[in-house]
């Protein structure tokens, strides 16, 4: 059996690329690492440039360069495909469309529909029960966001873009903050200033979406990154923010710490995992500050590597076993 993992780069392998490819190989699968931005078609038969990890190869580490020979691999010659990367902006639409077409005949761990439409903060309202999501107001109009903020002068808010990750442009907004107006203008594209500079808007459409979300005190105690595979919680770790930052993202100086999950957290995570499975998402992560789910990451979420690092337990075999069992049952050929 052959798995194709579509990743961002063969010259800098990610943590999931290393951990999960090694686990599949332990189950006797061949693993091809393919470049997601190199997907192409030969008479509408889709292929990419990649490397086949040799059977006797030693496990590699995140950040490694794939040392093996680059060759062409056709998607329809693989028994399973796993998208663990994101197409670059210039080829985004073409790659997603070709992958959707390829998925009509070859199973994908995560459906293209799910990755395109649910891997966003917008999707929280669709998947997470109302009592477990934080009130959010989403708009690309600065004035409506500013008005919403002014209506609750004693409320603390968080403002952020709906389609970014790793803590990018996430701002804490205090009540009556002197910089709040500027932050909301910035997040929505500075449309008034840009229009003035472009002589009445000749430069084109400038508005960008932003989320105004109520601040919840539960996040002060730290968030938990939870990996869900085929509707089952598999791995987790805690995230502790740096004292000089309100964000707990590891890329922003947050620290991974060992934690336990209680039964309520487990139940909520698996409820959401099963809802995601209905949309073809069999592998994903969420950030939880119970009883709230703060974020989703369905593309190539971190969690296994840091979870193993802080707990000493490698749960990648359990994840791969669940995936193999699921696709053996639903795609028996």
mmCIF file of N, CA and C in Angstrom, residues 2 36 53 145 149 174 230 238 241 318 320 329 331:
data_model
loop_
_atom_site.group_PDB
_atom_site.id
_atom_site.type_symbol
_atom_site.label_atom_id
_atom_site.label_comp_id
_atom_site.label_asym_id
_atom_site.label_seq_id
_atom_site.Cartn_x
_atom_site.Cartn_y
_atom_site.Cartn_z
ATOM 1 N N UNK A 2 0.439 2.264 -0.734
ATOM 2 C CA UNK A 2 1.250 3.476 -0.866
ATOM 3 C C UNK A 2 0.452 4.694 -0.420
ATOM 4 N N UNK A 36 3.108 19.891 -2.694
ATOM 5 C CA UNK A 36 1.751 20.300 -3.014
ATOM 6 C C UNK A 36 1.721 21.384 -4.084
ATOM 7 N N UNK A 53 10.304 7.375 0.284
ATOM 8 C CA UNK A 53 11.205 7.106 1.392
ATOM 9 C C UNK A 53 11.648 5.645 1.321
ATOM 10 N N UNK A 145 -17.710 47.103 13.022
ATOM 11 C CA UNK A 145 -16.909 46.528 14.103
ATOM 12 C C UNK A 145 -16.681 47.558 15.218
ATOM 13 N N UNK A 149 -17.935 47.332 19.142
ATOM 14 C CA UNK A 149 -17.014 47.524 20.265
ATOM 15 C C UNK A 149 -17.523 48.607 21.214
ATOM 16 N N UNK A 174 -8.524 46.175 25.087
ATOM 17 C CA UNK A 174 -9.114 46.524 26.382
ATOM 18 C C UNK A 174 -10.317 47.444 26.186
ATOM 19 N N UNK A 230 -10.216 10.457 13.271
ATOM 20 C CA UNK A 230 -11.398 9.623 13.028
ATOM 21 C C UNK A 230 -12.372 9.682 14.206
ATOM 22 N N UNK A 238 -0.661 20.941 26.765
ATOM 23 C CA UNK A 238 -1.064 22.276 27.173
ATOM 24 C C UNK A 238 -0.200 23.329 26.505
ATOM 25 N N UNK A 241 1.209 30.703 27.760
ATOM 26 C CA UNK A 241 1.684 31.913 27.099
ATOM 27 C C UNK A 241 2.925 32.466 27.794
ATOM 28 N N UNK A 318 -1.115 5.092 17.120
ATOM 29 C CA UNK A 318 -2.548 5.013 17.374
ATOM 30 C C UNK A 318 -3.328 5.789 16.318
ATOM 31 N N UNK A 320 -2.360 6.535 13.196
ATOM 32 C CA UNK A 320 -2.265 5.860 11.901
ATOM 33 C C UNK A 320 -3.118 4.597 11.881
ATOM 34 N N UNK A 329 -12.117 0.068 5.812
ATOM 35 C CA UNK A 329 -13.541 -0.220 5.912
ATOM 36 C C UNK A 329 -14.342 0.478 4.818
ATOM 37 N N UNK A 331 -13.063 2.139 1.969
ATOM 38 C CA UNK A 331 -12.502 2.031 0.622
ATOM 39 C C UNK A 331 -11.839 0.656 0.513
#
